[in-house]
Amino acid sequence: MIAGFCALAVAELAAALVRPEAGPVTAVGGAVIDRTPPAVRDFAVRNFGTADKLALRLGILVLLALFAMAIGVLALRHRRLGSAAVLVFGLVGAVAAAGRPEGVPADALPSVVGAAVAVAVLYLLVGRLAPAPGAAPAGGGFDRRGFVVAATATAAVSAGAGLLGRRLTSSVQAGASASRHDLVLPAPRSAAPAVPAGAEPRIRGLTPFITPDKDFYRVDTALVVPRVDAGAWRLRIHGRGVARPVTVGLHDLLRREIVERDITLACVSNEVGGPLVGNARWLGVRLADLLREAGVRPPSEGGPADQIVARSVDGMTIGTPVGTVMDGRDAMLAFGMNGEPLPFEHGFPVRMVVPGLYGYVSACKWIEDIELTTFTAYDAYWVRRGWAQQAPVKTESRIDTPRPSASPKAGVVPVAGVAWAQHRGISRVEVRVDGGKWHTARLAAAGTRDTWRQWVWEWPAASGRHTLEVRATDGTGATQTGIRTGTVPDGATGWHSVVVDVS
């Protein structure tokens, strides 16, 4: 255990000198995410929510601890063989780090260094447990004092190495934090319309129209949130049909026409009635304008590319239809969220926002590269793992109040929630009780067709146990299906329901 702790601590220090993502726990965790089947990933998101990455880290550490104890037992019997087995630590971490989509050969260094130091530590400590000359092996005649001193010193030095590594990492990331703190967002030339009066009914338990940054869902594969210095950030646009390749920095974007829009984003892993959806006020530039300046034409105008492959600094790839981005909707390269620079967790310095598409095919965070290609030629990250190439957001609705298993009193009970069908809008919401007839809910004032819409129905509740269901109709007149399907491959369907006991 001490040798394993030493390996991780020294690797942490080495990763600070290479890059934080090269640490063995982060690298192995990333490799696990890359190879996780969609059903398992959905299980993790469903049960752990945004804490799924913490759960993964803890799971890896538990497995490493068990592995270390097994090696320790082996080393007591076969000192050299047990010490050599520690190299498995380094091999797994090195292969995982260098094999990541954004990995480079140097990423293997922290795991190798950590394992090498751990081999020496284990060999030393096991030697201290060997019986002293002339002592009976079963009599406990080992160098007890020498072992305690060596183990304590090793643990202390390891802790110091780990703390130093964290301090160095924080020092390196300080520049990125300062660049975000110093960023002054310009006033938009095209401002978002004011939220209409009546868009947010005052009902306890109802989700607010604008989701605060701290409550906005986060689903990605980054175990270490990338911290990119705004001054050093660059975005490259290239590929098929790009007549004039473009490279821009953040300050180049800030000098362009700035637009501000309220847009609702949704995760394809959101189950019926789930929380992985949020509405924010985004600030940025129109992506279509940049593409046209680079000479890009959509397929409808004869352009050879039908897919945008956006690449993140952490190696994520996201494929988005060129025609969708360039059809006139407010597809953006966003650098502001709810009046502030993007939080690091949500993509600072720049991310993509495309209304009407699930995040896995549109919302690339920490973006650094845009390549024009075709869906035939390239499958993005999630497509290679069983998800659909294209995924427009489905019409969905959710009951926010009353909560499941609530016990409201008999009488008029407000049933309220949100509904969304980005880029189509919501035209009607209906609620029914115990499978009976549908009742039309009162819609709050609409923001835009790219935002969710709140609704409320005053239910004359009678005593007893009841099941409430909700469905929505979008702006095209299509009503949400009641057929239940899972999230794979392109989003869940079905009516959200809650069961309550009216007293």
Coordinates of C-alpha atoms in Angstrom, one line a residue:
M1 CA 0.0 0.0 0.0
I2 CA 2.8 2.4 0.9
A3 CA 4.6 1.6 -2.4
G4 CA 1.4 2.1 -4.3
F5 CA 0.8 5.5 -2.6
C6 CA 4.4 6.4 -3.5
A7 CA 3.8 5.5 -7.1
L8 CA 0.8 7.7 -7.4
A9 CA 2.4 10.6 -5.6
V10 CA 5.6 10.6 -7.7
A11 CA 3.5 10.2 -10.8
E12 CA 1.4 13.2 -9.7
L13 CA 4.6 15.3 -9.4
A14 CA 5.9 14.1 -12.8
A15 CA 2.5 14.8 -14.4
A16 CA 2.7 18.4 -13.2
L17 CA 5.9 18.7 -15.3
V18 CA 4.3 17.1 -18.3
R19 CA 0.6 17.9 -18.2
P20 CA -2.1 17.1 -15.6
E21 CA -4.0 14.8 -17.9
A22 CA -0.9 12.4 -18.0
G23 CA -1.4 11.3 -14.4
P24 CA -2.0 7.6 -14.2
V25 CA -5.4 7.8 -12.5
T26 CA -6.6 10.3 -15.0
A27 CA -5.2 8.4 -17.9
V28 CA -6.6 5.0 -16.8
G29 CA -10.0 6.7 -16.1
G30 CA -10.0 8.2 -19.5
A31 CA -9.2 4.9 -21.1
V32 CA -12.1 3.3 -19.1
I33 CA -14.5 6.0 -20.3
D34 CA -13.3 5.5 -23.9
R35 CA -14.1 1.7 -23.7
T36 CA -17.3 1.9 -21.7
P37 CA -20.4 0.5 -23.5
P38 CA -23.2 3.1 -23.9
A39 CA -25.5 1.1 -21.5
V40 CA -22.9 1.2 -18.8
R41 CA -22.2 4.9 -19.4
D42 CA -25.9 5.7 -19.1
F43 CA -26.1 3.7 -15.9
A44 CA -23.3 5.8 -14.4
V45 CA -24.9 9.1 -15.5
R46 CA -28.3 8.0 -14.3
N47 CA -27.1 6.9 -10.8
F48 CA -24.2 9.3 -10.2
G49 CA -25.2 12.3 -12.3
T50 CA -22.4 14.8 -12.6
A51 CA -20.5 12.9 -9.8
D52 CA -19.9 10.0 -12.2
K53 CA -16.2 11.0 -12.7
L54 CA -15.6 11.1 -8.9
A55 CA -17.2 7.6 -8.6
L56 CA -14.8 6.4 -11.4
R57 CA -11.8 7.9 -9.7
L58 CA -12.7 6.3 -6.4
G59 CA -13.3 3.0 -8.1
I60 CA -9.9 3.1 -9.8
L61 CA -8.2 3.9 -6.5
V62 CA -10.0 1.0 -4.7
L63 CA -8.8 -1.4 -7.5
L64 CA -5.3 0.0 -7.3
A65 CA -5.3 -0.6 -3.5
L66 CA -6.4 -4.2 -3.9
F67 CA -3.8 -4.7 -6.6
A68 CA -1.2 -3.2 -4.3
M69 CA -2.1 -5.5 -1.4
A70 CA -2.0 -8.6 -3.7
I71 CA 1.5 -7.6 -4.9
G72 CA 2.5 -7.0 -1.3
V73 CA 1.5 -10.6 -0.4
L74 CA 3.5 -11.9 -3.4
A75 CA 6.5 -9.8 -2.5
L76 CA 6.7 -11.3 1.0
R77 CA 7.2 -14.7 -0.5
H78 CA 9.1 -13.7 -3.7
R79 CA 10.7 -10.4 -3.1
R80 CA 12.1 -9.7 -6.6
L81 CA 9.0 -11.1 -8.4
G82 CA 6.7 -9.0 -6.3
S83 CA 8.7 -5.9 -6.9
A84 CA 8.8 -6.5 -10.6
A85 CA 5.0 -6.9 -10.6
V86 CA 4.7 -3.3 -9.6
L87 CA 5.8 -2.5 -13.2
V88 CA 2.3 -3.5 -14.2
F89 CA 1.2 -0.2 -12.5
G90 CA 3.5 1.7 -14.8
L91 CA 2.6 -0.3 -18.0
V92 CA -1.1 0.1 -17.6
G93 CA -0.8 3.8 -16.9
A94 CA 1.7 4.5 -19.6
V95 CA -0.3 2.7 -22.3
A96 CA -3.5 4.4 -21.2
A97 CA -1.9 7.9 -21.2
A98 CA -0.1 7.6 -24.5
G99 CA -3.0 5.9 -26.1
R100 CA -5.6 8.6 -25.4
P101 CA -6.9 10.5 -28.5
E102 CA -4.9 13.6 -27.5
G103 CA -2.0 11.6 -26.0
V104 CA 1.7 12.1 -26.9
P105 CA 4.6 9.8 -26.0
A106 CA 5.7 12.1 -23.1
D107 CA 2.4 11.3 -21.4
A108 CA 3.7 7.8 -20.5
L109 CA 6.5 9.4 -18.4
P110 CA 4.6 10.0 -15.1
S111 CA 3.4 6.4 -14.9
V112 CA 6.8 5.0 -15.8
V113 CA 8.6 7.2 -13.2
G114 CA 6.0 6.4 -10.5
A115 CA 6.3 2.6 -11.1
A116 CA 10.1 2.7 -11.1
V117 CA 10.2 4.5 -7.7
A118 CA 7.6 2.1 -6.3
V119 CA 9.7 -0.9 -7.3
A120 CA 12.6 0.4 -5.3
V121 CA 10.3 1.3 -2.3
L122 CA 8.7 -2.1 -2.2
Y123 CA 12.0 -3.9 -2.5
L124 CA 13.4 -1.8 0.3
L125 CA 10.4 -2.3 2.7
V126 CA 10.1 -6.0 2.1
G127 CA 13.8 -6.3 2.9
R128 CA 13.1 -4.7 6.2
L129 CA 10.6 -7.4 7.0
A130 CA 13.1 -10.2 6.4
P131 CA 14.1 -12.1 9.6
A132 CA 17.3 -10.8 11.2
P133 CA 20.3 -13.2 10.9
G134 CA 20.0 -16.0 13.4
A135 CA 16.3 -15.3 14.2
A136 CA 13.5 -17.8 13.7
P137 CA 11.4 -16.8 10.6
A138 CA 8.2 -17.2 12.6
G139 CA 9.5 -15.5 15.6
G140 CA 9.0 -12.0 14.3
G141 CA 12.7 -11.3 14.3
F142 CA 12.6 -8.8 11.5
D143 CA 14.0 -5.2 11.8
R144 CA 10.9 -3.7 13.3
R145 CA 12.4 -0.3 14.0
G146 CA 14.0 -0.1 10.6
F147 CA 10.8 -1.0 8.9
V148 CA 8.7 1.6 10.8
V149 CA 11.3 4.3 10.1
A150 CA 11.6 3.4 6.4
A151 CA 7.8 3.2 5.9
T152 CA 7.1 6.4 7.8
A153 CA 9.8 8.3 5.8
T154 CA 8.6 6.9 2.5
A155 CA 5.0 7.9 3.3
A156 CA 6.1 11.4 4.3
V157 CA 8.2 11.9 1.3
S158 CA 5.4 10.6 -1.0
A159 CA 2.9 12.9 0.6
G160 CA 5.3 15.8 0.0
A161 CA 5.8 14.8 -3.6
G162 CA 2.1 14.6 -4.2
L163 CA 1.5 18.0 -2.6
L164 CA 4.3 19.6 -4.6
G165 CA 2.8 18.1 -7.7
R166 CA -0.5 19.6 -7.0
R167 CA 1.1 23.0 -6.2
L168 CA 3.0 23.0 -9.5
T169 CA -0.2 22.1 -11.4
S170 CA -2.0 24.9 -9.7
S171 CA 0.8 27.3 -10.6
V172 CA 0.6 26.2 -14.2
Q173 CA -3.1 26.6 -14.3
A174 CA -3.0 30.0 -12.6
G175 CA -2.4 31.7 -15.9
A176 CA -5.6 30.3 -17.4
S177 CA -7.6 31.4 -14.3
A178 CA -6.1 34.9 -14.6
S179 CA -7.0 35.1 -18.3
R180 CA -10.6 34.3 -17.5
H181 CA -10.7 36.7 -14.6
D182 CA -9.3 39.5 -16.8
L183 CA -11.6 38.8 -19.8
V184 CA -14.0 41.7 -20.4
L185 CA -17.0 40.6 -22.4
P186 CA -18.0 43.1 -25.1
A187 CA -21.6 44.3 -25.4
P188 CA -23.5 42.3 -28.0
R189 CA -24.4 44.0 -31.3
S190 CA -27.4 41.7 -31.5
A191 CA -28.7 41.3 -27.9
A192 CA -31.0 38.6 -26.8
P193 CA -34.6 39.8 -26.3
A194 CA -35.6 40.4 -22.7
V195 CA -37.2 37.5 -21.0
P196 CA -41.0 38.1 -21.5
A197 CA -43.1 38.9 -18.5
G198 CA -44.9 35.8 -17.5
A199 CA -42.2 33.5 -18.8
E200 CA -41.5 32.2 -15.3
P201 CA -44.6 31.5 -13.2
R202 CA -44.0 31.8 -9.5
I203 CA -44.6 28.3 -8.4
R204 CA -42.6 26.5 -5.7
G205 CA -40.5 23.7 -7.2
L206 CA -40.6 24.9 -10.8
T207 CA -37.3 25.1 -12.6
P208 CA -36.2 28.7 -13.3
F209 CA -36.3 29.9 -16.9
I210 CA -32.5 30.7 -16.9
T211 CA -30.4 28.0 -15.3
P212 CA -27.6 29.3 -13.1
D213 CA -24.1 28.3 -14.1
K214 CA -23.7 26.2 -10.9
D215 CA -26.8 24.2 -11.6
F216 CA -26.2 23.7 -15.3
Y217 CA -25.7 20.0 -16.1
R218 CA -22.2 18.8 -17.1
V219 CA -21.7 15.6 -19.0
D220 CA -18.3 15.0 -20.7
T221 CA -15.4 12.6 -20.6
A222 CA -12.8 15.0 -19.0
L223 CA -11.6 13.7 -15.6
V224 CA -9.4 16.8 -15.4
V225 CA -11.2 19.9 -16.5
P226 CA -9.0 21.5 -19.2
R227 CA -7.8 25.0 -18.2
V228 CA -6.8 26.8 -21.4
D229 CA -5.2 30.3 -21.3
A230 CA -7.4 32.6 -23.3
G231 CA -4.4 34.5 -24.7
A232 CA -2.9 31.3 -26.1
W233 CA -6.1 29.7 -27.4
R234 CA -6.4 29.3 -31.1
L235 CA -9.1 27.8 -33.4
R236 CA -8.2 26.3 -36.8
I237 CA -10.8 25.9 -39.5
H238 CA -9.8 23.6 -42.4
G239 CA -10.8 20.6 -44.5
R240 CA -12.9 19.8 -47.5
G241 CA -14.4 22.8 -49.3
V242 CA -12.5 25.3 -47.1
A243 CA -11.1 27.7 -49.8
R244 CA -9.3 29.9 -47.2
P245 CA -8.2 28.0 -44.1
V246 CA -8.6 30.1 -41.0
T247 CA -6.9 30.4 -37.6
V248 CA -8.3 32.7 -35.0
G249 CA -7.7 33.7 -31.4
L250 CA -10.2 34.8 -28.8
H251 CA -9.4 38.5 -29.3
D252 CA -10.1 38.0 -33.1
L253 CA -13.6 36.7 -32.1
L254 CA -14.2 39.6 -29.7
R255 CA -13.7 42.1 -32.5
R256 CA -16.4 40.4 -34.7
E257 CA -20.1 41.0 -34.5
I258 CA -21.2 39.7 -31.1
V259 CA -24.6 38.0 -30.7
E260 CA -26.4 37.1 -27.5
R261 CA -29.1 34.3 -27.4
D262 CA -31.1 32.3 -24.9
I263 CA -30.7 28.7 -25.9
T264 CA -31.6 25.4 -24.2
L265 CA -29.2 22.6 -24.3
A266 CA -30.0 18.9 -23.7
C267 CA -27.9 15.8 -23.2
V268 CA -28.8 12.7 -25.2
S269 CA -28.2 10.7 -22.0
N270 CA -31.1 12.5 -20.4
E271 CA -33.8 9.9 -19.5
V272 CA -37.5 10.9 -19.7
G273 CA -38.0 13.4 -16.9
G274 CA -34.3 13.7 -16.3
P275 CA -32.3 16.7 -15.2
L276 CA -29.7 16.8 -18.0
V277 CA -31.2 19.9 -19.7
G278 CA -30.6 23.6 -19.0
N279 CA -31.3 27.0 -20.5
A280 CA -28.7 29.8 -20.5
R281 CA -27.9 33.1 -22.1
W282 CA -25.0 32.6 -24.4
L283 CA -22.7 35.3 -25.9
G284 CA -20.5 34.7 -28.9
V285 CA -20.2 34.8 -32.7
R286 CA -22.1 33.1 -35.4
L287 CA -20.3 30.0 -36.6
A288 CA -21.9 30.2 -40.0
D289 CA -20.3 33.6 -40.7
L290 CA -16.8 32.2 -40.0
L291 CA -17.4 29.2 -42.2
R292 CA -18.6 31.3 -45.1
E293 CA -15.5 33.6 -44.8
A294 CA -13.4 30.4 -45.1
G295 CA -15.2 29.6 -48.3
V296 CA -17.4 26.9 -46.9
R297 CA -20.7 26.2 -48.7
P298 CA -23.4 23.9 -47.3
P299 CA -24.4 20.8 -49.2
S300 CA -27.6 22.5 -50.4
E301 CA -25.3 25.0 -52.3
G302 CA -23.0 22.3 -53.7
G303 CA -20.5 22.2 -50.9
P304 CA -18.5 18.9 -50.7
A305 CA -18.6 18.6 -46.9
D306 CA -21.6 17.6 -44.9
Q307 CA -20.0 17.2 -41.5
I308 CA -18.2 19.5 -39.2
V309 CA -15.8 17.6 -36.9
A310 CA -15.1 19.8 -33.9
R311 CA -12.0 18.8 -31.8
S312 CA -11.5 19.7 -28.1
V313 CA -8.2 20.2 -26.4
D314 CA -8.8 16.9 -24.5
G315 CA -9.2 14.9 -27.8
M316 CA -13.0 14.7 -27.9
T317 CA -14.4 14.8 -31.4
I318 CA -18.0 15.9 -32.1
G319 CA -19.7 15.7 -35.5
T320 CA -22.3 18.3 -36.6
P321 CA -24.2 18.6 -39.9
V322 CA -22.9 21.5 -42.0
G323 CA -26.3 22.1 -43.3
T324 CA -27.8 22.5 -39.8
V325 CA -25.1 25.0 -38.7
M326 CA -25.5 27.1 -41.9
D327 CA -29.4 27.0 -42.2
G328 CA -29.8 30.4 -40.4
R329 CA -30.2 29.2 -36.8
D330 CA -28.1 30.8 -34.1
A331 CA -25.2 28.3 -34.1
M332 CA -22.5 29.9 -32.1
L333 CA -18.9 29.9 -30.9
A334 CA -19.7 31.0 -27.4
F335 CA -17.4 32.6 -24.9
G336 CA -20.0 34.0 -22.5
M337 CA -22.6 32.3 -20.3
N338 CA -25.2 34.1 -18.3
G339 CA -23.3 37.4 -18.3
E340 CA -19.9 36.0 -17.4
P341 CA -17.0 34.3 -19.3
L342 CA -17.7 30.6 -19.7
P343 CA -16.9 28.6 -16.6
F344 CA -14.0 26.2 -17.2
E345 CA -16.4 23.3 -16.6
H346 CA -18.5 24.5 -19.5
G347 CA -15.8 25.1 -22.0
F348 CA -13.8 28.2 -21.4
P349 CA -12.5 30.0 -23.4
V350 CA -14.8 28.9 -26.3
R351 CA -17.3 26.2 -27.0
M352 CA -19.9 25.4 -29.7
V353 CA -23.6 25.9 -29.1
V354 CA -26.1 24.7 -31.8
P355 CA -29.8 25.0 -30.9
G356 CA -31.9 21.9 -31.8
L357 CA -29.2 19.3 -31.6
Y358 CA -28.2 17.1 -28.6
G359 CA -24.9 18.1 -27.1
Y360 CA -23.0 15.0 -28.3
V361 CA -23.4 16.2 -31.9
S362 CA -23.0 19.9 -31.4
A363 CA -21.8 21.3 -28.1
C364 CA -18.0 20.8 -28.3
K365 CA -16.4 22.4 -25.2
W366 CA -12.8 23.6 -25.1
I367 CA -12.8 23.6 -28.9
E368 CA -9.6 24.1 -30.8
D369 CA -10.1 22.6 -34.3
I370 CA -12.9 22.5 -36.9
E371 CA -12.4 20.1 -39.8
L372 CA -14.9 20.0 -42.7
T373 CA -15.4 16.4 -43.9
T374 CA -18.3 14.0 -44.6
F375 CA -20.2 11.6 -42.4
T376 CA -19.1 8.8 -44.7
A377 CA -15.5 9.6 -44.2
Y378 CA -15.3 10.0 -40.4
D379 CA -17.2 8.8 -37.3
A380 CA -16.9 11.1 -34.3
Y381 CA -16.2 9.9 -30.8
W382 CA -19.7 8.9 -29.7
V383 CA -20.7 7.5 -33.1
R384 CA -17.9 4.9 -32.8
R385 CA -19.5 3.9 -29.5
G386 CA -22.9 3.1 -30.8
W387 CA -24.7 6.5 -30.9
A388 CA -26.4 8.0 -34.0
Q389 CA -24.4 10.2 -36.4
Q390 CA -27.2 12.8 -36.3
A391 CA -29.5 13.6 -33.4
P392 CA -32.0 16.4 -33.5
V393 CA -33.5 17.1 -30.0
K394 CA -36.8 15.3 -29.5
T395 CA -39.9 16.9 -28.1
E396 CA -39.8 16.4 -24.3
S397 CA -41.7 17.5 -21.2
R398 CA -41.1 17.1 -17.5
I399 CA -43.1 17.4 -14.3
D400 CA -41.1 19.5 -11.8
T401 CA -43.8 19.7 -9.1
P402 CA -45.3 17.8 -7.4
R403 CA -42.3 15.6 -6.8
P404 CA -42.6 11.8 -7.0
S405 CA -44.1 10.4 -3.8
A406 CA -45.2 13.8 -2.7
S407 CA -48.2 14.1 -0.4
P408 CA -50.2 17.2 -1.4
K409 CA -53.4 18.1 0.3
A410 CA -56.7 17.5 -1.5
G411 CA -57.9 20.5 -3.4
V412 CA -56.3 22.6 -6.2
V413 CA -52.7 21.4 -6.7
P414 CA -50.5 23.2 -9.3
V415 CA -48.9 20.7 -11.5
A416 CA -46.0 22.4 -13.3
G417 CA -42.9 21.8 -15.3
V418 CA -40.9 22.5 -18.4
A419 CA -41.2 21.3 -22.0
W420 CA -38.6 21.7 -24.8
A421 CA -38.3 21.2 -28.6
Q422 CA -35.4 23.4 -29.5
H423 CA -35.7 25.2 -32.9
R424 CA -39.3 24.1 -33.2
G425 CA -40.8 25.6 -30.0
I426 CA -43.6 24.3 -27.8
S427 CA -47.2 25.0 -28.8
R428 CA -49.2 22.9 -26.3
V429 CA -48.7 20.9 -23.1
E430 CA -51.2 18.4 -21.7
V431 CA -51.5 16.6 -18.4
R432 CA -53.7 13.6 -17.5
V433 CA -54.4 11.8 -14.2
D434 CA -54.6 8.0 -13.9
G435 CA -54.7 7.4 -17.6
G436 CA -57.8 9.6 -18.1
K437 CA -58.5 12.3 -20.6
W438 CA -55.8 14.9 -21.4
H439 CA -56.1 18.4 -19.9
T440 CA -54.5 21.4 -21.6
A441 CA -52.0 23.2 -19.4
R442 CA -51.5 26.9 -19.3
L443 CA -48.3 27.8 -21.1
A444 CA -46.0 30.5 -19.7
A445 CA -45.0 33.3 -22.1
A446 CA -42.6 31.9 -24.7
G447 CA -38.9 33.0 -24.9
T448 CA -37.9 31.9 -28.3
R449 CA -38.3 28.6 -30.2
D450 CA -34.8 27.7 -29.1
T451 CA -35.7 27.8 -25.3
W452 CA -37.7 25.5 -23.1
R453 CA -41.2 26.7 -22.0
Q454 CA -42.7 26.5 -18.6
W455 CA -46.3 25.3 -18.0
V456 CA -48.8 24.8 -15.2
W457 CA -52.1 23.0 -14.8
E458 CA -54.3 23.5 -11.8
W459 CA -55.3 20.1 -10.7
P460 CA -58.5 19.5 -8.6
A461 CA -56.9 16.7 -6.6
A462 CA -59.0 14.2 -4.8
S463 CA -57.6 12.0 -1.9
G464 CA -55.8 8.8 -2.9
R465 CA -52.9 7.6 -4.9
H466 CA -52.6 9.1 -8.4
T467 CA -50.4 8.9 -11.4
L468 CA -49.7 12.2 -13.3
E469 CA -48.5 12.1 -16.9
V470 CA -47.4 14.9 -19.2
R471 CA -46.9 15.3 -23.0
A472 CA -46.0 18.2 -25.2
T473 CA -46.7 19.3 -28.8
D474 CA -44.0 21.2 -30.7
G475 CA -44.4 24.1 -33.0
T476 CA -44.8 21.9 -36.1
G477 CA -47.9 20.2 -34.5
A478 CA -46.1 17.0 -33.7
T479 CA -47.1 15.5 -30.3
Q480 CA -44.5 13.8 -28.1
T481 CA -44.8 10.0 -28.4
G482 CA -45.8 7.9 -25.4
I483 CA -43.7 4.9 -26.5
R484 CA -40.9 4.4 -24.0
T485 CA -37.4 3.9 -25.5
G486 CA -33.9 4.3 -23.9
T487 CA -31.4 6.9 -24.6
V488 CA -29.3 4.9 -27.1
P489 CA -28.9 5.7 -30.0
D490 CA -30.4 9.1 -30.3
G491 CA -32.3 10.1 -27.2
A492 CA -35.1 8.7 -25.0
T493 CA -38.8 9.0 -25.7
G494 CA -42.0 8.5 -23.6
W495 CA -44.2 10.5 -21.3
H496 CA -42.9 11.6 -17.9
S497 CA -45.0 10.5 -15.0
V498 CA -45.0 10.9 -11.2
V499 CA -47.0 9.1 -8.5
V500 CA -48.3 11.1 -5.6
D501 CA -50.4 10.4 -2.5
V502 CA -53.1 13.1 -2.0
S503 CA -54.1 13.4 1.7

